[in-house]
Amino acid sequence: MKPTAGLRPLRVTDTLTGLPNRRRFEQDFERVLKSAQRTGKPVSLLVVDADHFKRYNDRHGHTVGDAVLKVLARHLSESVHRPDDLVARVGGEEFVVMLPDTDADGALRIAAKIHQAVTTLDVPSAGIGAGAVTVSIGLATGPGAAEEQAEALYRAADAALYEAKAGGRNQTRCAAPAGGGRGAPHGRHLIRRDRTSRRLSDAGRSEPRGFVMLSGLPDPARRQRTAAPGRYAGLPSFGFCRLVTFIGEDWDRARPTGTEPDQHVNKSSPPRMTESATPEFPLFLAGGGLMGAMMRCYDWSGSPLGHPDAWPPCLRSTVSLLLGSRFPMFAAFGPQLGFLYNDAYAEILGGKHPAALGGRFRDIWCEIWTDIAPLIEKALAGEPTWSADMPLTMNRRGYDELTWFTFSYSPVRDEHGEVAGMFCACTETTGRVQAEAALRANGARLQFLDQLGKETARSTDADEILATTTRMVAEHLNLSNCAYADMDPDQNGFTIRGDWAAEGSPSIVGHYSLADFGRRAVEDLGAGRPLVINDNLAELAPEEAATFQAIGIAATICMPLVKDGRLTALMAIHDRVSRTWSDYDLALITEVTERSWAHIERVRAVAKLEALNATLEQRVEERTSKLVETEAVLRQSQKLEAVGQLTGGVAHDFNNLLTIIRSSVDFLRRPDLPDERKFRYLNAVTETVDRASKLTSQLLAFARRQTLKPETLDVGARLRAIGDLLDTVTGARIKVVTDLPDQPCFIEVDLSQFETALVNMAVNARDAMDGEGTLTLRLECCVPLPPIRGHAGAPGPFAAVSLGDTGCGIPSDLLSRVFEPFFTTKEVGKGTGLGLSQVFGFAKQSGGDVKVESVLGQGTTFTLYLPEVQPEASVGEHDVEAAEVDLGGAGQRVLVVEDNVEVGRFTTQILEDLGYATTWAGNAEEALDKLGASGADFDVVFSDVVMPGMGGIELAKLLRRQLPHLPVVLASGYSHVLAQEGSHGFELLQKPYSADQVSRVLRRALARKHPRAASRAKS
């Protein structure tokens, strides 16, 4: 029949596992049974239930529980292979496996296969490993021709499952046909589906026929079987089925000696399930897992609750509620408070389950009745109660245990509104309460240990450490005494060297014999175990307890220190009254003892080391003094050698330059010298002065005393421009290759010094390649500075500018000397040895470094590392600098500050020749006098930097503060202050300088003072 339009078809697949659901199973079961009726073949059912499934949900959450069910469903599906076999999920954690045309033996083999497969089930994400999950299986096999036994077959398997769980779980219990065979009678007990509960039931009220329980499966050694179907013996029977009568030798052979069939009933089984139990049960008892099955098969004749058919509606609804819940619940009903509970609460009952079912509430929990009776009375009086983390001492497993529960008691009212019983929803919080208590105790212990560590950290004396420790431990644990002792060599005598005693308790310092304290003290402490006594009068012999009592001790914990197999020391805590020592007390004194002795060992080791150092210190000091003297002599020798090389090189180069100047001047003095030759000698003097200036600049750069004029520039763009210059410097036979990134990279350097360094490296590479090869100019941005020549690196970012050649390379023994001044491997006259020194000095002064790598026969690469900076916006004053400046003055008044007489006279003469009005001051103090308070008599100050007394920079800073409108120009050939700190924003003129340079810098300074005048001059 087609489904009605607009109605959704009924689902036949379980959404979680993808297996057929109960509805699909019922449909297929009916079809299989009809087929079996025609063929007469047997049908077997396996009801499979995951053991302790509630535990997974409670411990890990429903997500993990669902994952377990999915994996279990997969294993069950893989255990059957025939097309007609069916695996379905019919409940929360309950599955059914239907096996058409399969007898009991075949079904048992499938059950064993399922057990084996489940042993590999694991859920790694939840920490559930293989073997952690088990299943219980109930098995029933019925003759195919007995259609009226369909419901009996299903419930036989369900009851067998219950017995498997009651017997310890992870088992298979079997109900098999007993002689029914193909000729078993059958009637019109047809299967129908209840529209409310969707469960199987029969239309009639016939009882199950011919089923017997098989236990101990899947172990085949625990069962006896014959070739005849259904003939099993030697196994207990259960009340939901009739005992099978075996014939002749089969039974005699299998039956244990001296037993009769009725004697095989399991005396430790759950409450008796009678043969007369009706196969039909009330609807409110449907489902409910193990407890639901147990209630359906329970013999209620001896229970104060009576048969479920007679239970009032209020009890029925309460039982239906608790059976359908996974939360622990129970109901106590009637005058005697008959006890009913669900699967979750069965876990709480422990060993009291399953005997508690139907019993009296007071009899079940007699050990806690005095604690909960007032709450029960309130509930029965109609007042609900709520208790959170209530401590209860229960006896659930044969011994008393302290537990904690959170629960509520609610009255259950009958149809007349009278309280007929009570309902409880509860959860055991023992684990959480104990965990919280342990966490608090652990926090207190750690806090105490931390405070103890702080108090003893500075102590260097063992007795002082132990005195502090005993006091703090005794006060923290509220003890009467805490002491420490050393053992005698015989390991019997011991001396208590120190203790802390509370007020009213005696000190126990003195010498004692361990044997006097009893055999237990000797054995435990000698074996390295702590001696724990809660009450010596109750636990020890009178003569042994008397030793403790004599020194005012009733309870004690004594911790031994065993070293090299010998008892060497003791630490103990005592109380003058009996005391049950807690785990916290034992854990604390154990850790305190270990830490104290470890600290004492360290203190003693330090003392020994200090004593040893005292004898070694003098020899080490003498040896060190000699080494220092030797190193000082060596360093002085190296300095003298370096200075000698430097001065020799400087003298040689300057003598060459002075020779040219002297000769040129001599010729220029001749009155008859032609103008052409006079011009040539003047050019020679000028060029020689430039060479001398360059030489001094290289020396200052190497010494990192060169005054730099840093500016921010895009190093990539600058290298592209320098590439053409390098082509000219290296010659036509050397190919210059540039490898530059597309993104801009900014550095702040002195442009002139930067270009000079690149040219020096390029010239060095050209000479190494003998005028022919490839020179590679490469730039890498945002790189760290690596460790170079033993100096630590830096994270950067740095711009790495490298020049690599394909020359002869540098021998490894010379690499460390390439940056030395005047060191060169070139022929005489082909190099001064200052080029790479300039590169080294420039790199260091710019905040970077230079690295050299070389392979003989392959080439050398010099890499210049310079710090990257952020780009700067252009400054407006550059427009002023760009303006053309007249080389002559116009009567502007210049105050010249120069301490050197010759230089002062020469400078004033130059300035006057350029059209300036000059006044000369010999030092800064004289200059301040001439300037006066306003400085109105001068337009600009031209000062030397290095002068006795107040220097030029200090004078310029003072004038900037007092006369901010007065520009200052500084002139210097060298100043360590300028080299380290820069020009501080003042105009700087490097010596030696020309008249043009003097005029240009003065005009620039004056232009900043009068920008409008400069603008008019420009126009």
PDB file of N, CA, C and O in Angstrom, residues 96 178 268 315 386 573 590 602 604 690 705 782 790 880 906:
ATOM      1  N   VAL A  96      20.016  -6.930  18.258  1.00  0.00           N
ATOM      2  CA  VAL A  96      19.540  -8.288  18.037  1.00  0.00           C
ATOM      3  C   VAL A  96      20.128  -8.791  16.723  1.00  0.00           C
ATOM      4  O   VAL A  96      20.244  -8.040  15.747  1.00  0.00           O
ATOM      5  N   ALA A 178      14.111 -27.934  23.400  1.00  0.00           N
ATOM      6  CA  ALA A 178      14.284 -29.248  24.011  1.00  0.00           C
ATOM      7  C   ALA A 178      13.284 -30.221  23.412  1.00  0.00           C
ATOM      8  O   ALA A 178      12.181 -30.384  23.884  1.00  0.00           O
ATOM      9  N   SER A 268      22.878 -19.084  43.629  1.00  0.00           N
ATOM     10  CA  SER A 268      23.310 -17.678  43.733  1.00  0.00           C
ATOM     11  C   SER A 268      22.629 -16.807  42.703  1.00  0.00           C
ATOM     12  O   SER A 268      23.019 -15.683  42.478  1.00  0.00           O
ATOM     13  N   LEU A 315       2.263   4.133  41.296  1.00  0.00           N
ATOM     14  CA  LEU A 315       3.476   3.318  41.321  1.00  0.00           C
ATOM     15  C   LEU A 315       3.867   2.907  39.914  1.00  0.00           C
ATOM     16  O   LEU A 315       5.056   2.892  39.563  1.00  0.00           O
ATOM     17  N   TRP A 386      16.104  17.721  49.817  1.00  0.00           N
ATOM     18  CA  TRP A 386      17.266  17.799  48.909  1.00  0.00           C
ATOM     19  C   TRP A 386      18.533  17.766  49.751  1.00  0.00           C
ATOM     20  O   TRP A 386      18.676  18.535  50.712  1.00  0.00           O
ATOM     21  N   ILE A 573      57.089  12.496  63.917  1.00  0.00           N
ATOM     22  CA  ILE A 573      56.064  13.383  64.461  1.00  0.00           C
ATOM     23  C   ILE A 573      55.277  12.585  65.501  1.00  0.00           C
ATOM     24  O   ILE A 573      55.010  11.393  65.322  1.00  0.00           O
ATOM     25  N   THR A 590      56.404  12.587  54.843  1.00  0.00           N
ATOM     26  CA  THR A 590      57.291  11.875  53.913  1.00  0.00           C
ATOM     27  C   THR A 590      58.031  12.861  53.021  1.00  0.00           C
ATOM     28  O   THR A 590      59.255  12.791  52.858  1.00  0.00           O
ATOM     29  N   ARG A 602      72.858  18.864  50.447  1.00  0.00           N
ATOM     30  CA  ARG A 602      73.418  19.946  49.628  1.00  0.00           C
ATOM     31  C   ARG A 602      74.253  20.904  50.474  1.00  0.00           C
ATOM     32  O   ARG A 602      75.340  21.334  50.056  1.00  0.00           O
ATOM     33  N   ARG A 604      75.822  20.289  53.245  1.00  0.00           N
ATOM     34  CA  ARG A 604      77.073  19.647  53.623  1.00  0.00           C
ATOM     35  C   ARG A 604      78.026  19.552  52.436  1.00  0.00           C
ATOM     36  O   ARG A 604      79.245  19.727  52.583  1.00  0.00           O
ATOM     37  N   ASP A 690      93.997  66.078  -2.008  1.00  0.00           N
ATOM     38  CA  ASP A 690      92.814  65.203  -2.036  1.00  0.00           C
ATOM     39  C   ASP A 690      93.186  63.774  -1.672  1.00  0.00           C
ATOM     40  O   ASP A 690      92.458  63.094  -0.942  1.00  0.00           O
ATOM     41  N   ARG A 705      86.445  56.377  13.779  1.00  0.00           N
ATOM     42  CA  ARG A 705      86.446  57.753  14.278  1.00  0.00           C
ATOM     43  C   ARG A 705      86.041  58.739  13.180  1.00  0.00           C
ATOM     44  O   ARG A 705      86.130  59.934  13.364  1.00  0.00           O
ATOM     45  N   CYS A 782      65.900  41.984   4.975  1.00  0.00           N
ATOM     46  CA  CYS A 782      65.258  41.391   6.159  1.00  0.00           C
ATOM     47  C   CYS A 782      65.935  40.094   6.589  1.00  0.00           C
ATOM     48  O   CYS A 782      65.281  39.069   6.809  1.00  0.00           O
ATOM     49  N   GLY A 790      83.541  35.502  16.006  1.00  0.00           N
ATOM     50  CA  GLY A 790      83.348  35.316  17.440  1.00  0.00           C
ATOM     51  C   GLY A 790      82.356  36.259  18.073  1.00  0.00           C
ATOM     52  O   GLY A 790      82.069  36.150  19.267  1.00  0.00           O
ATOM     53  N   VAL A 880      66.178  74.176   0.343  1.00  0.00           N
ATOM     54  CA  VAL A 880      67.117  75.273   0.565  1.00  0.00           C
ATOM     55  C   VAL A 880      68.508  74.862   0.116  1.00  0.00           C
ATOM     56  O   VAL A 880      69.235  75.614  -0.519  1.00  0.00           O
ATOM     57  N   PHE A 906      94.955  81.707   8.895  1.00  0.00           N
ATOM     58  CA  PHE A 906      94.659  81.289   7.521  1.00  0.00           C
ATOM     59  C   PHE A 906      93.157  81.345   7.261  1.00  0.00           C
ATOM     60  O   PHE A 906      92.703  81.768   6.204  1.00  0.00           O
TER      61      PHE A 906
END
